[in-house]
Short mmCIF file of C-alpha atoms in Angstrom, two decimals:
data_model
loop_
_atom_site.label_atom_id
_atom_site.label_comp_id
_atom_site.label_asym_id
_atom_site.label_seq_id
_atom_site.Cartn_x
_atom_site.Cartn_y
_atom_site.Cartn_z
CA UNK A 1 0.01 0.02 -0.01
CA UNK A 2 2.66 2.46 0.95
CA UNK A 3 5.12 3.43 -1.79
CA UNK A 4 7.26 0.44 -2.88
CA UNK A 5 10.75 0.44 -1.42
CA UNK A 6 12.77 1.18 -4.59
CA UNK A 7 10.71 4.31 -5.25
CA UNK A 8 11.23 5.87 -1.78
CA UNK A 9 14.62 7.51 -2.30
CA UNK A 10 14.24 8.86 -5.80
CA UNK A 11 11.91 9.20 -8.74
CA UNK A 12 12.38 6.79 -11.68
CA UNK A 13 13.05 7.67 -15.30
CA UNK A 14 9.60 6.37 -16.49
CA UNK A 15 7.99 8.63 -13.95
CA UNK A 16 10.09 11.58 -15.27
CA UNK A 17 8.76 10.67 -18.69
CA UNK A 18 5.29 10.94 -17.35
CA UNK A 19 5.98 14.35 -16.05
CA UNK A 20 7.60 15.49 -19.29
CA UNK A 21 4.62 14.20 -21.23
CA UNK A 22 2.53 17.06 -19.89
CA UNK A 23 4.51 19.48 -22.09
CA UNK A 24 2.99 20.74 -25.21
CA UNK A 25 4.16 19.83 -28.71
CA UNK A 26 2.89 20.78 -32.10
CA UNK A 27 1.28 18.22 -34.30
CA UNK A 28 -0.27 18.00 -37.78
CA UNK A 29 -3.42 15.94 -37.17
CA UNK A 30 -4.62 13.46 -39.81
CA UNK A 31 -8.13 13.21 -38.25
CA UNK A 32 -10.55 15.86 -37.31
CA UNK A 33 -11.71 16.31 -33.73
CA UNK A 34 -13.83 18.96 -32.08
CA UNK A 35 -12.38 21.04 -29.37
CA UNK A 36 -12.42 18.93 -26.32
CA UNK A 37 -12.06 19.81 -22.69
CA UNK A 38 -9.57 17.82 -20.72
CA UNK A 39 -8.78 18.28 -17.11
CA UNK A 40 -5.48 20.01 -17.90
CA UNK A 41 -7.20 22.38 -20.42
CA UNK A 42 -9.08 22.27 -23.66
CA UNK A 43 -7.28 21.16 -26.78
CA UNK A 44 -8.22 21.25 -30.43
CA UNK A 45 -10.08 21.52 -32.60
CA UNK A 46 -8.03 19.28 -34.82
CA UNK A 47 -8.50 20.30 -38.44
CA UNK A 48 -6.09 18.60 -40.82
CA UNK A 49 -3.81 19.94 -42.09
CA UNK A 50 -3.70 22.82 -39.58
CA UNK A 51 -1.17 22.58 -36.80
CA UNK A 52 -2.28 22.24 -33.24
CA UNK A 53 -0.69 22.23 -29.87
CA UNK A 54 -1.41 19.23 -27.61
CA UNK A 55 0.36 17.61 -24.66
CA UNK A 56 3.01 15.09 -25.50
CA UNK A 57 1.07 12.18 -24.14
CA UNK A 58 -1.78 12.96 -26.51
CA UNK A 59 0.57 13.36 -29.39
CA UNK A 60 2.23 9.98 -28.76
CA UNK A 61 -1.16 8.37 -28.42
CA UNK A 62 -2.34 9.86 -31.70
CA UNK A 63 0.95 9.03 -33.38
CA UNK A 64 0.80 5.37 -32.40
CA UNK A 65 -2.57 5.17 -34.02
CA UNK A 66 -1.15 6.93 -37.11
CA UNK A 67 -3.53 9.81 -36.61
CA UNK A 68 -0.94 12.63 -36.63
CA UNK A 69 2.51 13.84 -37.52
CA UNK A 70 4.57 15.39 -34.72
CA UNK A 71 6.40 18.60 -35.49
CA UNK A 72 9.86 18.27 -33.74
CA UNK A 73 10.44 21.02 -31.14
CA UNK A 74 12.88 23.82 -32.30
CA UNK A 75 15.75 22.40 -30.28
CA UNK A 76 15.40 18.86 -31.61
CA UNK A 77 17.28 19.06 -34.92
CA UNK A 78 20.82 18.22 -35.93
CA UNK A 79 22.05 21.79 -36.33
CA UNK A 80 20.95 22.96 -32.96
CA UNK A 81 22.14 19.92 -31.16
CA UNK A 82 25.47 20.03 -33.04
CA UNK A 83 25.96 23.54 -31.78
CA UNK A 84 25.15 22.45 -28.17
CA UNK A 85 27.55 19.54 -28.51
CA UNK A 86 30.36 21.86 -29.69
CA UNK A 87 29.67 24.07 -26.76
CA UNK A 88 29.58 21.11 -24.49
CA UNK A 89 33.05 19.94 -25.56
CA UNK A 90 34.71 23.38 -25.68
CA UNK A 91 33.25 25.15 -22.58
CA UNK A 92 33.45 24.24 -19.05
CA UNK A 93 29.84 24.84 -18.10
CA UNK A 94 26.80 22.88 -19.19
CA UNK A 95 25.12 24.21 -22.31
CA UNK A 96 21.58 25.47 -22.18
CA UNK A 97 19.16 22.71 -23.08
CA UNK A 98 15.48 22.24 -22.15
CA UNK A 99 15.03 20.98 -18.60
CA UNK A 100 13.43 17.80 -19.80
CA UNK A 101 15.17 17.39 -23.17
CA UNK A 102 16.15 13.83 -22.52
CA UNK A 103 12.68 12.55 -21.74
CA UNK A 104 11.08 14.44 -24.60
CA UNK A 105 13.66 13.49 -27.19
CA UNK A 106 13.51 9.84 -26.15
CA UNK A 107 9.66 9.74 -26.29
CA UNK A 108 9.68 11.54 -29.74
CA UNK A 109 12.40 9.42 -31.23
CA UNK A 110 10.74 6.27 -29.99
CA UNK A 111 7.33 6.91 -31.40
CA UNK A 112 7.80 9.43 -34.15
CA UNK A 113 11.25 8.76 -35.75
CA UNK A 114 9.67 8.94 -39.23
CA UNK A 115 8.76 12.57 -38.51
CA UNK A 116 12.45 13.53 -38.23
CA UNK A 117 14.80 14.10 -41.07
CA UNK A 118 17.77 12.27 -39.75
CA UNK A 119 16.74 10.26 -36.65
CA UNK A 120 19.99 8.26 -36.44
CA UNK A 121 22.11 11.37 -36.53
CA UNK A 122 19.92 12.86 -33.81
CA UNK A 123 20.25 9.83 -31.65
CA UNK A 124 24.01 9.78 -31.92
CA UNK A 125 24.24 13.46 -31.21
CA UNK A 126 22.04 13.13 -28.14
CA UNK A 127 24.20 10.29 -26.96
CA UNK A 128 27.35 12.38 -27.41
CA UNK A 129 25.81 15.29 -25.59
CA UNK A 130 24.73 13.06 -22.79
CA UNK A 131 28.23 11.58 -22.38
CA UNK A 132 29.95 14.94 -22.51
CA UNK A 133 27.58 16.18 -19.80
CA UNK A 134 27.91 13.09 -17.71
CA UNK A 135 31.64 13.55 -17.56
CA UNK A 136 31.14 17.12 -16.41
CA UNK A 137 28.73 16.17 -13.63
CA UNK A 138 31.21 13.57 -12.44
CA UNK A 139 33.79 16.33 -12.19
CA UNK A 140 31.21 18.39 -10.35
CA UNK A 141 31.57 16.06 -7.40
CA UNK A 142 34.89 17.67 -6.48
CA UNK A 143 33.07 21.00 -5.96
CA UNK A 144 30.67 19.40 -3.52
CA UNK A 145 30.84 20.89 -0.02
CA UNK A 146 28.58 20.99 2.93
CA UNK A 147 26.57 24.10 2.30
CA UNK A 148 25.23 24.61 -1.28
CA UNK A 149 26.02 23.56 -4.72
CA UNK A 150 24.70 25.43 -7.85
CA UNK A 151 23.84 23.32 -10.80
CA UNK A 152 23.15 25.64 -13.72
CA UNK A 153 21.54 24.13 -16.79
CA UNK A 154 21.42 20.59 -15.44
CA UNK A 155 18.47 18.76 -16.64
CA UNK A 156 15.92 16.65 -14.84
CA UNK A 157 17.27 13.28 -15.89
CA UNK A 158 20.85 14.16 -14.96
CA UNK A 159 19.73 15.42 -11.57
CA UNK A 160 18.00 12.20 -11.02
CA UNK A 161 21.00 10.24 -12.04
CA UNK A 162 23.43 12.00 -9.68
CA UNK A 163 20.92 12.27 -6.80
CA UNK A 164 21.73 9.18 -4.78
CA UNK A 165 25.40 9.82 -4.81
CA UNK A 166 25.40 13.54 -4.34
CA UNK A 167 22.85 13.43 -1.57
CA UNK A 168 24.70 10.82 0.36
CA UNK A 169 28.12 12.37 -0.24
CA UNK A 170 26.89 15.81 0.89
CA UNK A 171 25.25 14.25 3.95
CA UNK A 172 28.63 12.71 4.94
CA UNK A 173 30.56 15.91 4.35
CA UNK A 174 28.00 17.84 6.45
CA UNK A 175 28.53 15.35 9.28
CA UNK A 176 32.32 15.62 9.04
CA UNK A 177 32.12 19.38 9.11
CA UNK A 178 29.73 19.51 12.05
CA UNK A 179 31.38 17.05 14.33
CA UNK A 180 34.63 18.94 15.04
CA UNK A 181 32.56 22.02 15.83
CA UNK A 182 30.55 20.16 18.32
CA UNK A 183 33.75 18.79 19.80
CA UNK A 184 35.22 22.27 20.11
CA UNK A 185 32.15 23.61 21.78
CA UNK A 186 32.50 21.04 24.48
CA UNK A 187 36.04 21.97 25.30
CA UNK A 188 36.47 25.27 27.05
CA UNK B 1 4.46 3.05 -18.70
CA UNK B 2 3.40 -0.48 -18.06
CA UNK B 3 6.02 -1.00 -15.38
CA UNK B 4 4.60 1.88 -13.45
CA UNK B 5 1.19 0.52 -13.36
CA UNK B 6 1.23 -1.28 -10.08
CA UNK B 7 -1.81 -2.86 -8.83
CA UNK B 8 -2.94 -0.30 -6.34
CA UNK B 9 -5.08 -1.46 -3.58
CA UNK B 10 -5.51 2.11 -2.59
CA UNK B 11 -8.81 3.21 -3.98
CA UNK B 12 -9.17 6.64 -5.34
CA UNK B 13 -12.82 6.53 -4.51
CA UNK B 14 -11.98 5.99 -0.90
CA UNK B 15 -9.88 9.12 -1.05
CA UNK B 16 -12.86 10.85 -2.51
CA UNK B 17 -14.91 10.23 0.55
CA UNK B 18 -12.20 11.54 2.73
CA UNK B 19 -11.78 14.74 0.89
CA UNK B 20 -15.36 15.33 0.20
CA UNK B 21 -15.92 15.76 3.94
CA UNK B 22 -13.98 18.99 3.52
CA UNK B 23 -16.48 21.85 3.89
CA UNK B 24 -14.88 24.49 1.67
CA UNK B 25 -15.65 23.92 -1.94
CA UNK B 26 -18.74 23.56 -4.04
CA UNK B 27 -18.43 20.16 -5.65
CA UNK B 28 -21.99 19.22 -4.73
CA UNK B 29 -23.33 21.83 -7.17
CA UNK B 30 -21.06 20.76 -9.94
CA UNK B 31 -21.99 17.17 -9.42
CA UNK B 32 -25.70 17.77 -9.37
CA UNK B 33 -25.30 19.96 -12.37
CA UNK B 34 -23.53 17.27 -14.24
CA UNK B 35 -26.33 14.92 -13.43
CA UNK B 36 -29.04 17.22 -14.64
CA UNK B 37 -27.10 18.13 -17.79
CA UNK B 38 -26.30 14.60 -18.59
CA UNK B 39 -29.57 13.26 -20.02
CA UNK B 40 -30.00 16.30 -22.19
CA UNK B 41 -26.56 15.79 -23.58
CA UNK B 42 -27.33 12.20 -24.11
CA UNK B 43 -30.23 13.05 -26.28
CA UNK B 44 -28.69 15.49 -28.59
CA UNK B 45 -25.67 13.36 -28.63
CA UNK B 46 -23.01 15.75 -29.89
CA UNK B 47 -22.43 18.28 -27.13
CA UNK B 48 -20.93 15.89 -24.74
CA UNK B 49 -17.44 16.36 -23.44
CA UNK B 50 -16.62 19.77 -24.81
CA UNK B 51 -18.77 22.58 -23.64
CA UNK B 52 -19.67 20.96 -20.46
CA UNK B 53 -16.38 21.77 -18.83
CA UNK B 54 -16.72 25.41 -18.20
CA UNK B 55 -13.55 25.57 -16.13
CA UNK B 56 -11.41 23.87 -18.64
CA UNK B 57 -12.77 26.05 -21.40
CA UNK B 58 -12.44 29.28 -19.45
CA UNK B 59 -8.91 28.72 -18.37
CA UNK B 60 -7.64 27.82 -21.68
CA UNK B 61 -6.44 30.18 -24.21
CA UNK B 62 -5.93 28.21 -27.36
CA UNK B 63 -3.37 25.60 -26.60
CA UNK B 64 -4.15 24.25 -23.20
CA UNK B 65 -1.74 25.09 -20.60
CA UNK B 66 0.70 22.23 -20.21
CA UNK B 67 4.17 23.08 -19.07
CA UNK B 68 5.02 25.62 -21.71
CA UNK B 69 8.41 25.32 -23.19
CA UNK B 70 10.29 28.28 -24.44
CA UNK B 71 12.87 27.99 -27.15
CA UNK B 72 15.54 27.11 -24.68
CA UNK B 73 13.17 25.00 -22.70
CA UNK B 74 12.95 27.17 -19.70
CA UNK B 75 9.51 26.62 -18.40
CA UNK B 76 7.91 29.80 -19.44
CA UNK B 77 6.10 31.68 -16.74
CA UNK B 78 3.13 33.08 -18.55
CA UNK B 79 2.16 35.12 -15.58
CA UNK B 80 -1.03 33.24 -15.11
CA UNK B 81 -1.59 30.78 -12.27
CA UNK B 82 -0.77 27.14 -12.79
CA UNK B 83 -3.45 24.70 -13.72
CA UNK B 84 -4.76 22.13 -11.31
CA UNK B 85 -2.80 19.48 -13.10
CA UNK B 86 0.48 21.42 -12.89
CA UNK B 87 -0.12 22.01 -9.26
CA UNK B 88 -0.73 18.32 -8.72
CA UNK B 89 2.51 17.37 -10.48
CA UNK B 90 4.42 19.91 -8.46
CA UNK B 91 3.06 18.65 -5.13
CA UNK B 92 3.69 15.12 -6.13
CA UNK B 93 7.31 15.77 -7.07
CA UNK B 94 7.82 17.78 -3.88
CA UNK B 95 6.39 15.08 -1.76
CA UNK B 96 8.55 12.48 -3.53
CA UNK B 97 11.72 14.39 -2.95
CA UNK B 98 11.23 15.86 0.44
CA UNK B 99 12.57 14.02 3.51
CA UNK B 100 9.71 15.40 5.70
CA UNK B 101 5.99 15.03 5.15
CA UNK B 102 4.54 18.19 3.52
CA UNK B 103 1.17 19.72 4.34
CA UNK B 104 -1.53 18.00 2.33
CA UNK B 105 -3.41 20.08 -0.16
CA UNK B 106 -6.96 18.83 0.21
CA UNK B 107 -8.61 21.51 -1.78
CA UNK B 108 -6.47 20.70 -4.81
CA UNK B 109 -7.15 16.99 -4.48
CA UNK B 110 -10.86 17.49 -3.95
CA UNK B 111 -10.99 19.64 -7.10
CA UNK B 112 -9.12 17.16 -9.19
CA UNK B 113 -11.07 14.24 -7.92
CA UNK B 114 -14.24 16.04 -8.80
CA UNK B 115 -13.00 16.59 -12.36
CA UNK B 116 -11.99 13.01 -12.63
CA UNK B 117 -15.34 11.79 -11.42
CA UNK B 118 -17.11 14.04 -13.82
CA UNK B 119 -15.00 13.00 -16.83
CA UNK B 120 -15.46 9.41 -15.90
CA UNK B 121 -19.25 9.74 -15.63
CA UNK B 122 -19.41 11.60 -18.92
CA UNK B 123 -17.32 8.88 -20.58
CA UNK B 124 -19.60 6.17 -19.23
CA UNK B 125 -22.61 8.06 -20.48
CA UNK B 126 -21.13 8.31 -23.93
CA UNK B 127 -20.16 4.70 -23.97
CA UNK B 128 -23.58 3.57 -23.15
CA UNK B 129 -24.96 5.53 -26.05
CA UNK B 130 -25.10 3.04 -29.00
CA UNK B 131 -25.25 5.92 -31.53
CA UNK B 132 -21.86 7.42 -30.75
CA UNK B 133 -19.59 7.60 -33.74
CA UNK B 134 -16.02 6.42 -34.36
CA UNK B 135 -14.84 10.00 -33.79
CA UNK B 136 -16.38 9.97 -30.31
CA UNK B 137 -14.81 6.69 -29.32
CA UNK B 138 -11.57 8.26 -30.15
CA UNK B 139 -12.15 11.27 -28.00
CA UNK B 140 -13.40 9.06 -25.19
CA UNK B 141 -10.12 7.15 -25.42
CA UNK B 142 -8.08 10.32 -25.04
CA UNK B 143 -10.17 11.58 -22.13
CA UNK B 144 -9.75 8.26 -20.36
CA UNK B 145 -6.07 8.30 -20.98
CA UNK B 146 -5.79 11.57 -19.24
CA UNK B 147 -7.90 10.38 -16.37
CA UNK B 148 -5.71 7.31 -15.89
CA UNK B 149 -2.55 9.48 -15.92
CA UNK B 150 -3.96 11.71 -13.23
CA UNK B 151 -5.21 8.80 -11.17
CA UNK B 152 -1.76 7.34 -11.29
CA UNK B 153 -0.17 10.57 -9.96
CA UNK B 154 -2.78 10.99 -7.32
CA UNK B 155 -2.24 7.44 -6.11
CA UNK B 156 1.48 7.79 -6.15
CA UNK B 157 1.16 10.96 -4.20
CA UNK B 158 -1.06 9.41 -1.54
CA UNK B 159 1.20 6.35 -1.36
CA UNK B 160 4.28 8.52 -0.83
CA UNK B 161 2.51 10.21 2.01
CA UNK B 162 1.36 6.89 3.38
CA UNK B 163 4.92 5.64 3.37
CA UNK B 164 6.02 8.71 5.40
CA UNK B 165 3.04 8.45 7.70
CA UNK B 166 3.88 4.90 8.52
CA UNK B 167 7.60 5.45 8.83
CA UNK B 168 7.20 8.43 11.25
CA UNK B 169 3.98 7.26 12.82
CA UNK B 170 5.36 7.42 16.38
CA UNK B 171 6.96 10.82 15.77
CA UNK B 172 3.71 12.17 14.35
CA UNK B 173 1.62 10.84 17.17
CA UNK B 174 3.73 12.39 19.77
CA UNK B 175 4.19 15.75 18.09
CA UNK B 176 0.81 17.59 17.85
CA UNK B 177 2.27 20.38 15.82
CA UNK B 178 2.72 17.99 12.84
CA UNK B 179 -1.01 16.97 12.91
CA UNK B 180 -2.03 19.94 10.78
CA UNK B 181 -0.05 18.61 7.84
CA UNK B 182 -2.05 15.48 7.67
CA UNK B 183 -5.57 14.75 6.47
CA UNK B 184 -8.01 13.34 8.96
CA UNK B 185 -7.66 9.86 7.57
CA UNK B 186 -3.82 10.02 7.60
CA UNK B 187 -3.72 11.18 11.21
CA UNK B 188 -6.08 8.40 12.29
CA UNK B 189 -3.96 5.89 10.45
CA UNK B 190 -0.79 7.16 12.07
CA UNK B 191 -2.35 6.82 15.51
CA UNK B 192 -3.71 3.38 14.87
CA UNK B 193 -0.46 2.30 13.37
CA UNK B 194 1.47 3.48 16.42
CA UNK B 195 -0.93 1.65 18.73
CA UNK B 196 -0.71 -1.60 16.80
CA UNK B 197 3.02 -1.45 16.55
CA UNK B 198 3.51 -0.75 20.24
CA UNK B 199 1.04 -3.44 21.19
CA UNK B 200 2.88 -5.90 18.95
CA UNK B 201 6.33 -4.99 20.35
CA UNK B 202 5.02 -5.25 23.91
CA UNK B 203 3.31 -8.61 23.39
CA UNK B 204 6.05 -10.25 21.46
CA UNK B 205 9.23 -9.05 23.28
CA UNK B 206 9.07 -6.13 25.63
CA UNK B 207 6.94 -7.64 28.33
CA UNK B 208 9.52 -10.26 28.99
CA UNK B 209 12.26 -7.71 29.45
CA UNK B 210 13.11 -6.02 32.77
CA UNK B 211 10.83 -2.99 33.33
CA UNK B 212 13.62 -0.47 32.75
CA UNK B 213 14.19 -1.78 29.26
CA UNK B 214 10.58 -1.81 28.25
CA UNK B 215 10.38 1.73 26.93
CA UNK B 216 10.17 2.31 23.15
CA UNK B 217 11.87 5.71 23.54
CA UNK B 218 15.17 5.23 25.42
CA UNK B 219 17.90 7.76 25.13
CA UNK B 220 21.01 5.63 24.65
CA UNK B 221 24.37 7.28 24.33
CA UNK B 222 26.02 6.69 21.02
CA UNK B 223 22.83 5.14 19.55
CA UNK B 224 20.44 6.66 17.04
CA UNK B 225 17.05 7.63 18.62
CA UNK B 226 14.54 4.81 18.70
CA UNK B 227 11.83 6.86 17.13
CA UNK B 228 12.66 7.79 13.50
CA UNK B 229 12.30 11.41 12.75
CA UNK B 230 12.40 13.11 9.31
CA UNK B 231 16.00 14.04 8.53
CA UNK B 232 15.73 17.78 7.73
CA UNK B 233 19.36 18.01 7.05
CA UNK B 234 19.15 15.81 4.00
CA UNK B 235 20.22 17.71 0.88
CA UNK B 236 17.60 18.23 -1.80
CA UNK B 237 17.66 19.66 -5.31
CA UNK B 238 15.70 22.84 -5.27
CA UNK B 239 14.54 24.76 -8.27
CA UNK B 240 13.56 28.45 -7.72
CA UNK B 241 10.20 29.18 -9.23
CA UNK B 242 10.68 32.95 -8.74
CA UNK B 243 13.35 35.19 -7.14
CA UNK B 244 13.62 34.19 -3.53
CA UNK B 245 14.47 36.21 -0.45
CA UNK B 246 17.97 35.50 1.00
CA UNK B 247 18.28 32.57 3.34
CA UNK B 248 21.05 31.65 5.77
CA UNK B 249 23.00 28.52 5.14
CA UNK B 250 24.09 26.32 8.01
CA UNK B 251 27.65 27.70 7.85
CA UNK B 252 26.38 31.22 8.32
CA UNK B 253 26.67 32.59 4.77
CA UNK B 254 23.70 33.87 2.87
CA UNK B 255 22.28 32.66 -0.33
CA UNK B 256 19.72 34.21 -2.63
CA UNK B 257 18.21 31.99 -5.20
CA UNK B 258 17.31 33.61 -8.49
CA UNK B 259 14.45 32.44 -10.57
CA UNK B 260 15.37 29.29 -12.48
CA UNK B 261 18.33 28.51 -10.37
CA UNK B 262 18.88 24.93 -9.30
CA UNK B 263 20.82 24.15 -6.19
CA UNK B 264 21.64 21.28 -4.03
CA UNK B 265 20.95 22.45 -0.49
CA UNK B 266 19.99 21.10 2.89
CA UNK B 267 16.24 20.68 3.20
CA UNK B 268 16.18 22.79 6.37
CA UNK B 269 17.46 25.78 4.39
CA UNK B 270 14.70 25.77 1.83
CA UNK B 271 11.92 24.37 3.97
CA UNK B 272 10.15 27.68 4.41
CA UNK B 273 10.54 28.68 0.76
CA UNK B 274 9.11 25.31 -0.25
CA UNK B 275 6.09 25.79 1.95
CA UNK B 276 5.53 29.23 0.43
CA UNK B 277 5.82 27.72 -3.07
CA UNK B 278 8.88 29.79 -3.95
CA UNK B 279 10.94 26.76 -4.77
CA UNK B 280 10.05 23.28 -5.95
CA UNK B 281 12.02 20.11 -5.57
CA UNK B 282 13.37 18.41 -8.69
#
């Protein structure tokens, strides 16, 4: 009944995908549908071939039934990602990418790879970016101290990945910093 | 998605009953309205889902209001308030990431459960209508998908709380100031759970021990406390939803989080900002 053990310390990637699926994407519908009220808002009307904005979960659902084409988000193309990758390898900080770019790109490439011009190139770029960023977050561990750590431009999936280690490491550092103080306080 | 779909014994309808005891809200009207509107809808057969949802339609300005994504993917703050669904996701993620149990938002849950109930009853009505077209089936499917997504999140939210309620049951029972954070049902559960646990410990082991060792709350030197408490020093990843007032870090220095900033900080530092909704946990 209570939350299962493995989920207690952190959130899982499929759950992050669920969160990211609330974001809006543009689609070109292939079927018509009246404007319909959903709990998160009203979407539609779908009038092929006019573009329409719907949540990602709806777009995936429609796409799997071959009822729409998904228009890739502006950042999900080879030129943009190539630029980010160059930034990633030349600069020290993380490049600016959408907070949930990993989840969204995975969902889109899984269900709608035929809507992209060069899905394989995109996949390999995303993988390169991920690896470059992963290396940086590992280096980030050295900056960890007991008070606060800024993580500019880190995305949701990366935070989730480093969470167990960073949280524990910071807990240990905090303890180490505190204990000598407590000891000093006891001595006159 | 399939792996997430546990078989929840926790019934959302039960949650309904709990929340519907809350006095402040007007779901009754909306429910009775939906009942009276329903047959009429059924007869003309085409108005169904759409114009019934005044709230959804009013709030919306063309594209729904999911998490808007700017070019660079910063979640765009369009100045408006967040939708019920966004608020639910935020509370759910906060609860999942926070070491302490957060105040329950019963108004939000009641509102959402009302909407879910309404969507479900509308869907059932449409399904029972033999004349509904292919197009309608397709809309029904989408509406149901959304309802299932939200039910999943609500269940996960309640189960996360339940996990904390059980883990800290003794702490909660003995600290009245925490009681306000829980719903009535959660508080009752915590109290019953504590009683059962203590009765079990006493019957199985404690009564055979010498009286001075029978307590469940002994202060032992060099031992962690016997009653688990939320570890407020645990670091969390906080994302500033707007510019935040400066707060003091444990080492005495000050930090001021700017909008959009993500930091790893001790929970105790951001606790107040989290309760005020200035930061969210990611």
